[in-house]
PDB file of C-alpha atoms in Angstrom:
ATOM      1  CA  UNK A  13      29.903 104.715 188.487  1.00  0.00           C
ATOM      2  CA  UNK A  14      26.940 104.429 190.882  1.00  0.00           C
ATOM      3  CA  UNK A  15      25.112 102.203 188.296  1.00  0.00           C
ATOM      4  CA  UNK A  16      28.161  99.991 187.952  1.00  0.00           C
ATOM      5  CA  UNK A  17      28.408  99.568 191.750  1.00  0.00           C
ATOM      6  CA  UNK A  18      24.800  98.733 192.098  1.00  0.00           C
ATOM      7  CA  UNK A  19      25.064  96.062 189.424  1.00  0.00           C
ATOM      8  CA  UNK A  20      28.131  94.556 191.108  1.00  0.00           C
ATOM      9  CA  UNK A  21      26.229  94.364 194.393  1.00  0.00           C
ATOM     10  CA  UNK A  22      23.279  92.637 192.513  1.00  0.00           C
ATOM     11  CA  UNK A  23      25.571  90.156 191.001  1.00  0.00           C
ATOM     12  CA  UNK A  24      27.131  89.285 194.347  1.00  0.00           C
ATOM     13  CA  UNK A  25      23.662  88.634 195.740  1.00  0.00           C
ATOM     14  CA  UNK A  26      22.484  86.697 192.763  1.00  0.00           C
ATOM     15  CA  UNK A  27      25.442  84.459 191.801  1.00  0.00           C
ATOM     16  CA  UNK A  28      25.214  82.101 194.741  1.00  0.00           C
ATOM     17  CA  UNK A  29      22.004  80.553 193.462  1.00  0.00           C
ATOM     18  CA  UNK A  30      23.644  79.924 190.051  1.00  0.00           C
ATOM     19  CA  UNK A  31      26.841  78.206 191.092  1.00  0.00           C
ATOM     20  CA  UNK A  32      28.156  75.994 188.289  1.00  0.00           C
ATOM     21  CA  UNK A  33      29.078  72.309 188.439  1.00  0.00           C
ATOM     22  CA  UNK A  34      32.731  71.292 188.980  1.00  0.00           C
ATOM     23  CA  UNK A  35      34.814  71.325 185.869  1.00  0.00           C
ATOM     24  CA  UNK A  36      34.904  68.438 183.586  1.00  0.00           C
ATOM     25  CA  UNK A  37      37.626  67.128 181.372  1.00  0.00           C
ATOM     26  CA  UNK A  38      37.668  67.574 177.584  1.00  0.00           C
ATOM     27  CA  UNK A  39      39.382  64.204 177.000  1.00  0.00           C
ATOM     28  CA  UNK A  40      36.547  62.528 178.908  1.00  0.00           C
ATOM     29  CA  UNK A  41      33.583  64.652 177.930  1.00  0.00           C
ATOM     30  CA  UNK A  42      33.955  65.601 174.193  1.00  0.00           C
ATOM     31  CA  UNK A  43      35.151  64.542 170.798  1.00  0.00           C
ATOM     32  CA  UNK A  44      36.878  66.901 168.322  1.00  0.00           C
ATOM     33  CA  UNK A  45      34.549  66.192 165.342  1.00  0.00           C
ATOM     34  CA  UNK A  46      36.074  68.245 162.575  1.00  0.00           C
ATOM     35  CA  UNK A  47      39.021  70.427 161.576  1.00  0.00           C
ATOM     36  CA  UNK A  48      41.804  67.974 160.598  1.00  0.00           C
ATOM     37  CA  UNK A  49      43.937  68.833 163.594  1.00  0.00           C
ATOM     38  CA  UNK A  50      42.804  72.371 164.106  1.00  0.00           C
ATOM     39  CA  UNK A  51      41.125  71.560 167.291  1.00  0.00           C
ATOM     40  CA  UNK A  52      43.420  70.611 170.176  1.00  0.00           C
ATOM     41  CA  UNK A  53      42.930  69.502 173.772  1.00  0.00           C
ATOM     42  CA  UNK A  54      45.539  71.110 176.042  1.00  0.00           C
ATOM     43  CA  UNK A  55      46.574  71.186 179.798  1.00  0.00           C
ATOM     44  CA  UNK A  56      45.667  67.667 180.593  1.00  0.00           C
ATOM     45  CA  UNK A  57      42.164  68.078 179.355  1.00  0.00           C
ATOM     46  CA  UNK A  58      41.208  71.310 181.056  1.00  0.00           C
ATOM     47  CA  UNK A  59      41.460  73.573 177.986  1.00  0.00           C
ATOM     48  CA  UNK A  60      40.572  73.112 174.293  1.00  0.00           C
ATOM     49  CA  UNK A  61      41.577  75.411 171.351  1.00  0.00           C
ATOM     50  CA  UNK A  62      39.767  75.709 168.037  1.00  0.00           C
ATOM     51  CA  UNK A  63      41.455  77.379 164.988  1.00  0.00           C
ATOM     52  CA  UNK A  64      40.294  78.659 161.614  1.00  0.00           C
ATOM     53  CA  UNK A  65      42.293  79.179 158.494  1.00  0.00           C
ATOM     54  CA  UNK A  66      41.295  79.719 154.916  1.00  0.00           C
ATOM     55  CA  UNK A  67      41.096  75.983 154.395  1.00  0.00           C
ATOM     56  CA  UNK A  68      38.916  74.958 157.334  1.00  0.00           C
ATOM     57  CA  UNK A  69      37.506  75.781 160.766  1.00  0.00           C
ATOM     58  CA  UNK A  70      37.180  73.229 163.591  1.00  0.00           C
ATOM     59  CA  UNK A  71      34.669  72.006 166.161  1.00  0.00           C
ATOM     60  CA  UNK A  72      33.900  69.629 168.997  1.00  0.00           C
ATOM     61  CA  UNK A  73      30.885  67.781 170.326  1.00  0.00           C
ATOM     62  CA  UNK A  74      29.986  66.316 173.768  1.00  0.00           C
ATOM     63  CA  UNK A  75      30.114  62.423 173.920  1.00  0.00           C
ATOM     64  CA  UNK A  76      26.761  62.433 175.625  1.00  0.00           C
ATOM     65  CA  UNK A  77      23.384  63.846 174.855  1.00  0.00           C
ATOM     66  CA  UNK A  78      21.496  65.523 177.710  1.00  0.00           C
ATOM     67  CA  UNK A  79      17.787  66.048 178.522  1.00  0.00           C
ATOM     68  CA  UNK A  80      17.875  69.262 180.673  1.00  0.00           C
ATOM     69  CA  UNK A  81      20.817  70.492 182.620  1.00  0.00           C
ATOM     70  CA  UNK A  82      23.082  73.426 183.391  1.00  0.00           C
ATOM     71  CA  UNK A  83      26.092  73.745 181.022  1.00  0.00           C
ATOM     72  CA  UNK A  84      28.956  76.129 181.595  1.00  0.00           C
ATOM     73  CA  UNK A  85      32.118  76.806 179.689  1.00  0.00           C
ATOM     74  CA  UNK A  86      34.773  79.519 179.961  1.00  0.00           C
ATOM     75  CA  UNK A  87      35.821  81.067 176.534  1.00  0.00           C
ATOM     76  CA  UNK A  88      38.437  83.505 175.308  1.00  0.00           C
ATOM     77  CA  UNK A  89      37.511  84.689 171.813  1.00  0.00           C
ATOM     78  CA  UNK A  90      39.573  85.475 168.790  1.00  0.00           C
ATOM     79  CA  UNK A  91      41.622  88.749 169.462  1.00  0.00           C
ATOM     80  CA  UNK A  92      42.282  91.525 167.004  1.00  0.00           C
ATOM     81  CA  UNK A  93      40.662  91.647 163.614  1.00  0.00           C
ATOM     82  CA  UNK A  94      38.091  88.813 163.886  1.00  0.00           C
ATOM     83  CA  UNK A  95      35.709  90.072 161.198  1.00  0.00           C
ATOM     84  CA  UNK A  96      33.953  87.203 159.393  1.00  0.00           C
ATOM     85  CA  UNK A  97      34.541  84.693 162.117  1.00  0.00           C
ATOM     86  CA  UNK A  98      31.884  82.986 164.243  1.00  0.00           C
ATOM     87  CA  UNK A  99      32.743  81.237 167.509  1.00  0.00           C
ATOM     88  CA  UNK A 100      29.950  79.144 168.950  1.00  0.00           C
ATOM     89  CA  UNK A 101      28.787  77.111 172.023  1.00  0.00           C
ATOM     90  CA  UNK A 102      25.413  75.577 171.808  1.00  0.00           C
ATOM     91  CA  UNK A 103      23.081  72.624 172.491  1.00  0.00           C
ATOM     92  CA  UNK A 104      21.388  70.833 169.589  1.00  0.00           C
ATOM     93  CA  UNK A 105      19.501  67.675 168.681  1.00  0.00           C
ATOM     94  CA  UNK A 106      19.421  66.227 165.190  1.00  0.00           C
ATOM     95  CA  UNK A 107      16.927  66.179 162.354  1.00  0.00           C
ATOM     96  CA  UNK A 108      14.576  68.586 160.540  1.00  0.00           C
ATOM     97  CA  UNK A 109      12.525  68.967 163.695  1.00  0.00           C
ATOM     98  CA  UNK A 110      15.529  69.600 165.916  1.00  0.00           C
ATOM     99  CA  UNK A 111      15.806  71.708 169.109  1.00  0.00           C
ATOM    100  CA  UNK A 112      18.769  74.093 169.634  1.00  0.00           C
ATOM    101  CA  UNK A 113      19.855  76.739 172.092  1.00  0.00           C
ATOM    102  CA  UNK A 114      22.693  78.961 170.777  1.00  0.00           C
ATOM    103  CA  UNK A 115      25.586  81.194 171.710  1.00  0.00           C
ATOM    104  CA  UNK A 116      27.182  82.577 168.548  1.00  0.00           C
ATOM    105  CA  UNK A 117      29.943  85.248 168.838  1.00  0.00           C
ATOM    106  CA  UNK A 118      30.181  87.337 165.696  1.00  0.00           C
ATOM    107  CA  UNK A 119      33.641  88.856 165.103  1.00  0.00           C
ATOM    108  CA  UNK A 120      34.399  92.405 164.087  1.00  0.00           C
ATOM    109  CA  UNK A 121      37.126  94.709 162.935  1.00  0.00           C
ATOM    110  CA  UNK A 122      39.930  95.495 165.343  1.00  0.00           C
ATOM    111  CA  UNK A 123      38.686  97.910 167.965  1.00  0.00           C
ATOM    112  CA  UNK A 124      35.053  97.161 167.495  1.00  0.00           C
ATOM    113  CA  UNK A 125      33.048  94.889 169.804  1.00  0.00           C
ATOM    114  CA  UNK A 126      31.810  91.459 169.239  1.00  0.00           C
ATOM    115  CA  UNK A 127      28.030  90.807 168.799  1.00  0.00           C
ATOM    116  CA  UNK A 128      26.632  88.009 170.940  1.00  0.00           C
ATOM    117  CA  UNK A 129      23.896  86.353 168.890  1.00  0.00           C
ATOM    118  CA  UNK A 130      21.430  83.986 170.713  1.00  0.00           C
ATOM    119  CA  UNK A 131      18.680  81.829 169.243  1.00  0.00           C
ATOM    120  CA  UNK A 132      16.272  79.153 170.385  1.00  0.00           C
ATOM    121  CA  UNK A 133      15.004  76.479 168.042  1.00  0.00           C
ATOM    122  CA  UNK A 134      11.879  74.381 168.842  1.00  0.00           C
ATOM    123  CA  UNK A 135      10.895  71.525 166.532  1.00  0.00           C
ATOM    124  CA  UNK A 136      12.948  72.961 163.766  1.00  0.00           C
ATOM    125  CA  UNK A 137      11.714  76.551 164.017  1.00  0.00           C
ATOM    126  CA  UNK A 138      14.124  79.312 164.938  1.00  0.00           C
ATOM    127  CA  UNK A 139      13.995  83.020 164.107  1.00  0.00           C
ATOM    128  CA  UNK A 140      13.989  83.810 167.760  1.00  0.00           C
ATOM    129  CA  UNK A 141      17.104  85.801 167.848  1.00  0.00           C
ATOM    130  CA  UNK A 142      18.282  88.204 170.454  1.00  0.00           C
ATOM    131  CA  UNK A 143      21.612  90.027 170.066  1.00  0.00           C
ATOM    132  CA  UNK A 144      23.794  91.780 172.568  1.00  0.00           C
ATOM    133  CA  UNK A 145      26.899  93.770 173.113  1.00  0.00           C
ATOM    134  CA  UNK A 146      29.071  92.550 175.977  1.00  0.00           C
ATOM    135  CA  UNK A 147      30.129  94.887 178.816  1.00  0.00           C
ATOM    136  CA  UNK A 148      33.740  93.606 178.701  1.00  0.00           C
ATOM    137  CA  UNK A 149      36.335  92.611 176.144  1.00  0.00           C
ATOM    138  CA  UNK A 150      35.763  88.813 175.613  1.00  0.00           C
ATOM    139  CA  UNK A 151      39.287  88.458 174.049  1.00  0.00           C
ATOM    140  CA  UNK A 152      41.290  89.739 177.016  1.00  0.00           C
ATOM    141  CA  UNK A 153      40.574  86.936 179.415  1.00  0.00           C
ATOM    142  CA  UNK A 154      38.224  83.989 179.947  1.00  0.00           C
ATOM    143  CA  UNK A 155      34.546  84.588 180.773  1.00  0.00           C
ATOM    144  CA  UNK A 156      31.898  82.136 181.715  1.00  0.00           C
ATOM    145  CA  UNK A 157      28.903  81.391 179.308  1.00  0.00           C
ATOM    146  CA  UNK A 158      26.099  79.227 180.648  1.00  0.00           C
ATOM    147  CA  UNK A 159      22.852  77.592 179.449  1.00  0.00           C
ATOM    148  CA  UNK A 160      20.366  76.568 182.108  1.00  0.00           C
ATOM    149  CA  UNK A 161      17.635  74.365 180.560  1.00  0.00           C
ATOM    150  CA  UNK A 162      14.920  72.908 182.729  1.00  0.00           C
ATOM    151  CA  UNK A 163      11.300  71.908 182.028  1.00  0.00           C
ATOM    152  CA  UNK A 164      10.027  75.382 182.890  1.00  0.00           C
ATOM    153  CA  UNK A 165      12.451  77.690 181.224  1.00  0.00           C
ATOM    154  CA  UNK A 166      15.752  78.292 179.553  1.00  0.00           C
ATOM    155  CA  UNK A 167      18.040  80.947 181.134  1.00  0.00           C
ATOM    156  CA  UNK A 168      21.151  82.124 179.117  1.00  0.00           C
ATOM    157  CA  UNK A 169      23.820  83.665 181.394  1.00  0.00           C
ATOM    158  CA  UNK A 170      27.141  85.562 180.892  1.00  0.00           C
ATOM    159  CA  UNK A 171      29.388  85.537 184.015  1.00  0.00           C
ATOM    160  CA  UNK A 172      26.355  84.407 185.934  1.00  0.00           C
ATOM    161  CA  UNK A 173      24.377  87.445 184.740  1.00  0.00           C
ATOM    162  CA  UNK A 174      21.078  86.438 183.072  1.00  0.00           C
ATOM    163  CA  UNK A 175      20.780  87.943 179.605  1.00  0.00           C
ATOM    164  CA  UNK A 176      17.814  85.988 178.263  1.00  0.00           C
ATOM    165  CA  UNK A 177      14.865  83.896 179.399  1.00  0.00           C
ATOM    166  CA  UNK A 178      12.720  81.645 177.112  1.00  0.00           C
ATOM    167  CA  UNK A 179       9.826  80.218 179.183  1.00  0.00           C
ATOM    168  CA  UNK A 180       7.723  77.215 178.539  1.00  0.00           C
ATOM    169  CA  UNK A 181       4.528  78.534 177.198  1.00  0.00           C
ATOM    170  CA  UNK A 182       3.034  75.407 175.790  1.00  0.00           C
ATOM    171  CA  UNK A 183      -0.233  76.381 177.415  1.00  0.00           C
ATOM    172  CA  UNK A 184      -0.699  79.035 174.697  1.00  0.00           C
ATOM    173  CA  UNK A 185       0.646  76.865 171.877  1.00  0.00           C
ATOM    174  CA  UNK A 186       4.360  77.747 171.887  1.00  0.00           C
ATOM    175  CA  UNK A 187       6.559  74.651 171.351  1.00  0.00           C
ATOM    176  CA  UNK A 188       9.202  74.092 174.059  1.00  0.00           C
ATOM    177  CA  UNK A 189      12.315  71.866 173.778  1.00  0.00           C
ATOM    178  CA  UNK A 190      11.616  69.120 176.428  1.00  0.00           C
ATOM    179  CA  UNK A 191      11.556  65.766 174.575  1.00  0.00           C
ATOM    180  CA  UNK A 192      14.784  65.601 172.430  1.00  0.00           C
ATOM    181  CA  UNK A 193      18.085  65.086 174.230  1.00  0.00           C
ATOM    182  CA  UNK A 194      20.712  67.496 172.997  1.00  0.00           C
ATOM    183  CA  UNK A 195      24.500  67.411 172.654  1.00  0.00           C
ATOM    184  CA  UNK A 196      26.805  70.309 173.344  1.00  0.00           C
ATOM    185  CA  UNK A 197      28.585  71.456 170.159  1.00  0.00           C
ATOM    186  CA  UNK A 198      31.156  74.243 169.604  1.00  0.00           C
ATOM    187  CA  UNK A 199      32.924  75.549 166.592  1.00  0.00           C
ATOM    188  CA  UNK A 200      34.995  78.278 165.016  1.00  0.00           C
ATOM    189  CA  UNK A 201      34.160  78.919 161.356  1.00  0.00           C
ATOM    190  CA  UNK A 202      34.149  81.455 158.572  1.00  0.00           C
ATOM    191  CA  UNK A 203      30.825  83.267 157.835  1.00  0.00           C
ATOM    192  CA  UNK A 204      32.145  86.311 156.032  1.00  0.00           C
ATOM    193  CA  UNK A 205      29.121  86.443 153.844  1.00  0.00           C
ATOM    194  CA  UNK A 206      26.881  87.538 156.795  1.00  0.00           C
ATOM    195  CA  UNK A 207      28.664  87.687 160.187  1.00  0.00           C
ATOM    196  CA  UNK A 208      30.138  91.181 160.327  1.00  0.00           C
ATOM    197  CA  UNK A 209      28.001  94.136 159.403  1.00  0.00           C
ATOM    198  CA  UNK A 210      25.797  91.974 157.278  1.00  0.00           C
ATOM    199  CA  UNK A 211      28.675  90.703 155.181  1.00  0.00           C
ATOM    200  CA  UNK A 212      30.114  94.172 154.252  1.00  0.00           C
ATOM    201  CA  UNK A 213      33.326  93.367 156.189  1.00  0.00           C
ATOM    202  CA  UNK A 214      35.126  90.261 154.970  1.00  0.00           C
ATOM    203  CA  UNK A 215      37.610  88.062 156.644  1.00  0.00           C
ATOM    204  CA  UNK A 216      41.215  89.271 156.650  1.00  0.00           C
ATOM    205  CA  UNK A 217      43.083  85.871 155.910  1.00  0.00           C
ATOM    206  CA  UNK A 218      46.483  87.534 156.417  1.00  0.00           C
ATOM    207  CA  UNK A 219      45.553  87.373 160.150  1.00  0.00           C
ATOM    208  CA  UNK A 220      44.988  83.593 160.068  1.00  0.00           C
ATOM    209  CA  UNK A 221      45.082  81.299 161.904  1.00  0.00           C
ATOM    210  CA  UNK A 222      42.320  82.598 164.217  1.00  0.00           C
ATOM    211  CA  UNK A 223      42.029  80.786 167.522  1.00  0.00           C
ATOM    212  CA  UNK A 224      39.557  80.601 170.365  1.00  0.00           C
ATOM    213  CA  UNK A 225      39.957  78.902 173.670  1.00  0.00           C
ATOM    214  CA  UNK A 226      37.596  76.897 175.895  1.00  0.00           C
ATOM    215  CA  UNK A 227      38.241  75.785 179.389  1.00  0.00           C
ATOM    216  CA  UNK A 228      36.478  74.421 182.514  1.00  0.00           C
ATOM    217  CA  UNK A 229      33.486  72.793 180.712  1.00  0.00           C
ATOM    218  CA  UNK A 230      30.883  71.464 183.096  1.00  0.00           C
ATOM    219  CA  UNK A 231      27.529  69.799 182.779  1.00  0.00           C
ATOM    220  CA  UNK A 232      25.095  69.628 185.712  1.00  0.00           C
ATOM    221  CA  UNK A 233      22.406  67.080 184.800  1.00  0.00           C
ATOM    222  CA  UNK A 234      19.816  64.791 186.219  1.00  0.00           C
ATOM    223  CA  UNK A 235      22.530  62.147 186.437  1.00  0.00           C
ATOM    224  CA  UNK A 236      24.775  64.423 188.560  1.00  0.00           C
ATOM    225  CA  UNK A 237      25.003  63.818 192.299  1.00  0.00           C
ATOM    226  CA  UNK A 238      24.158  66.504 194.784  1.00  0.00           C
ATOM    227  CA  UNK A 239      22.084  69.627 194.490  1.00  0.00           C
ATOM    228  CA  UNK A 240      19.440  69.725 191.712  1.00  0.00           C
ATOM    229  CA  UNK A 241      17.923  73.081 192.321  1.00  0.00           C
ATOM    230  CA  UNK A 242      18.457  73.952 188.710  1.00  0.00           C
ATOM    231  CA  UNK A 243      15.620  71.633 187.714  1.00  0.00           C
ATOM    232  CA  UNK A 244      13.111  74.386 188.978  1.00  0.00           C
ATOM    233  CA  UNK A 245      15.433  77.364 188.837  1.00  0.00           C
ATOM    234  CA  UNK A 246      13.867  80.695 188.095  1.00  0.00           C
ATOM    235  CA  UNK A 247      15.058  84.320 188.354  1.00  0.00           C
ATOM    236  CA  UNK A 248      14.727  85.894 191.849  1.00  0.00           C
ATOM    237  CA  UNK A 249      14.237  89.671 192.332  1.00  0.00           C
ATOM    238  CA  UNK A 250      17.960  90.398 191.865  1.00  0.00           C
ATOM    239  CA  UNK A 251      18.081  88.215 188.737  1.00  0.00           C
ATOM    240  CA  UNK A 252      15.227  90.062 187.160  1.00  0.00           C
ATOM    241  CA  UNK A 253      16.878  93.407 187.909  1.00  0.00           C
ATOM    242  CA  UNK A 254      20.074  92.161 186.256  1.00  0.00           C
ATOM    243  CA  UNK A 255      18.209  90.893 183.228  1.00  0.00           C
ATOM    244  CA  UNK A 256      16.506  94.297 182.826  1.00  0.00           C
ATOM    245  CA  UNK A 257      19.886  96.033 183.165  1.00  0.00           C
ATOM    246  CA  UNK A 258      21.355  93.944 180.345  1.00  0.00           C
ATOM    247  CA  UNK A 259      18.358  94.347 178.047  1.00  0.00           C
ATOM    248  CA  UNK A 260      18.211  98.067 178.650  1.00  0.00           C
ATOM    249  CA  UNK A 261      21.885  98.810 178.089  1.00  0.00           C
ATOM    250  CA  UNK A 262      23.267  96.071 176.019  1.00  0.00           C
ATOM    251  CA  UNK A 263      20.549  94.520 173.807  1.00  0.00           C
ATOM    252  CA  UNK A 264      20.982  95.250 170.095  1.00  0.00           C
ATOM    253  CA  UNK A 265      18.103  93.164 168.620  1.00  0.00           C
ATOM    254  CA  UNK A 266      15.027  91.433 169.887  1.00  0.00           C
ATOM    255  CA  UNK A 267      12.936  89.393 167.333  1.00  0.00           C
ATOM    256  CA  UNK A 268       9.734  90.275 169.195  1.00  0.00           C
ATOM    257  CA  UNK A 269      10.205  93.940 168.503  1.00  0.00           C
ATOM    258  CA  UNK A 270      11.090  93.502 164.775  1.00  0.00           C
ATOM    259  CA  UNK A 271       8.047  94.709 162.818  1.00  0.00           C
ATOM    260  CA  UNK A 272       9.730  94.492 159.512  1.00  0.00           C
ATOM    261  CA  UNK A 273      10.086  90.694 159.686  1.00  0.00           C
ATOM    262  CA  UNK A 274       6.403  90.408 161.164  1.00  0.00           C
ATOM    263  CA  UNK A 275       6.991  87.369 163.265  1.00  0.00           C
ATOM    264  CA  UNK A 276       3.856  85.573 164.538  1.00  0.00           C
ATOM    265  CA  UNK A 277       5.521  83.956 167.549  1.00  0.00           C
ATOM    266  CA  UNK A 278       2.896  83.616 170.182  1.00  0.00           C
ATOM    267  CA  UNK A 279       5.323  84.184 173.046  1.00  0.00           C
ATOM    268  CA  UNK A 280       5.851  87.778 171.751  1.00  0.00           C
ATOM    269  CA  UNK A 281       2.369  88.650 173.123  1.00  0.00           C
ATOM    270  CA  UNK A 282       3.503  87.809 176.602  1.00  0.00           C
ATOM    271  CA  UNK A 283       5.836  89.960 178.665  1.00  0.00           C
ATOM    272  CA  UNK A 284       7.971  87.000 179.602  1.00  0.00           C
ATOM    273  CA  UNK A 285      11.397  88.451 178.936  1.00  0.00           C
ATOM    274  CA  UNK A 286      11.770  90.230 182.307  1.00  0.00           C
TER     275      UNK A 286
END
C-alpha cells in the first residue's frame, strides 16, 4: 500500500509536464484504411472502433505524416478471451529503411493479463523489443497511451507514466529516427501463430467479433500553436523514479538483457534506460 501511495504522489507531481494536446476528431484526422466496414467512427468523430472476425481485421491511418510530436490516444482493449489478437497504435514511415515506434497489445486467455509489446525501428532495423505487464485491466475502461518523439529522445508513456526511453545516441553510431516523417497507424488483427504464449494458444473464433475502441486522439506537433516544450522534453527526477518503478515491477522482457539472441545494438552498452 505504501508503495502504491508513493507512486500516486509521483504521478501527480510528474503529470503536469506531460499534458496532452486537446482532442482531435477522427473524421478530420484519420482514414479507415482497411477492414471492409469493420472500422467505424462513432460519437461525432470522438470515438473509433476496430473489429476482427475470422475473415478480416481492420485499421486506420492518420491523414498527415509528422516529423516529431507528441501523440496521445485513449484505448479500451478487447475484453474476455482475446488470445491470438493484437491491437496496435504506432508511428511508421514507409519503405525498406522505414522508422517505426510501436505499441502492440498482445491478447491472452480470459483472466490472464495482456502483454504490452513496444519496439523501435530505425532505418529498417528493429529487434529493440521491450515488453510489459500493465498495472490495471486495459479492457475495463479507457487508458491513455502516448508517444513523445523529439530530436533528442523517444518517451513512451501509459497514463502519463513513462515506461520506456529511447535516446538519440548517434554520437556512438546508433541510428535515430529524425529524417522520415511518420504517420499514425492503428489496427486490430489476428496473430494466433505467435501472439499468445508464443502461438500455443489460438484464437477462439466463437468469441468473434473482437472489438477495441479508440477515443480522444491528439497530435501536438511543430505546426501546433502554443506550448512546444515537448520539443526538448526529458524526464525529470519524478519521471525517472516512475520509469524505474515500471521497469522493476512490470517489465517482462528487455532486448538488451537477452543473451540468447546476442544483440549487438550499441545503445545496450549505455545505461540510458533510466
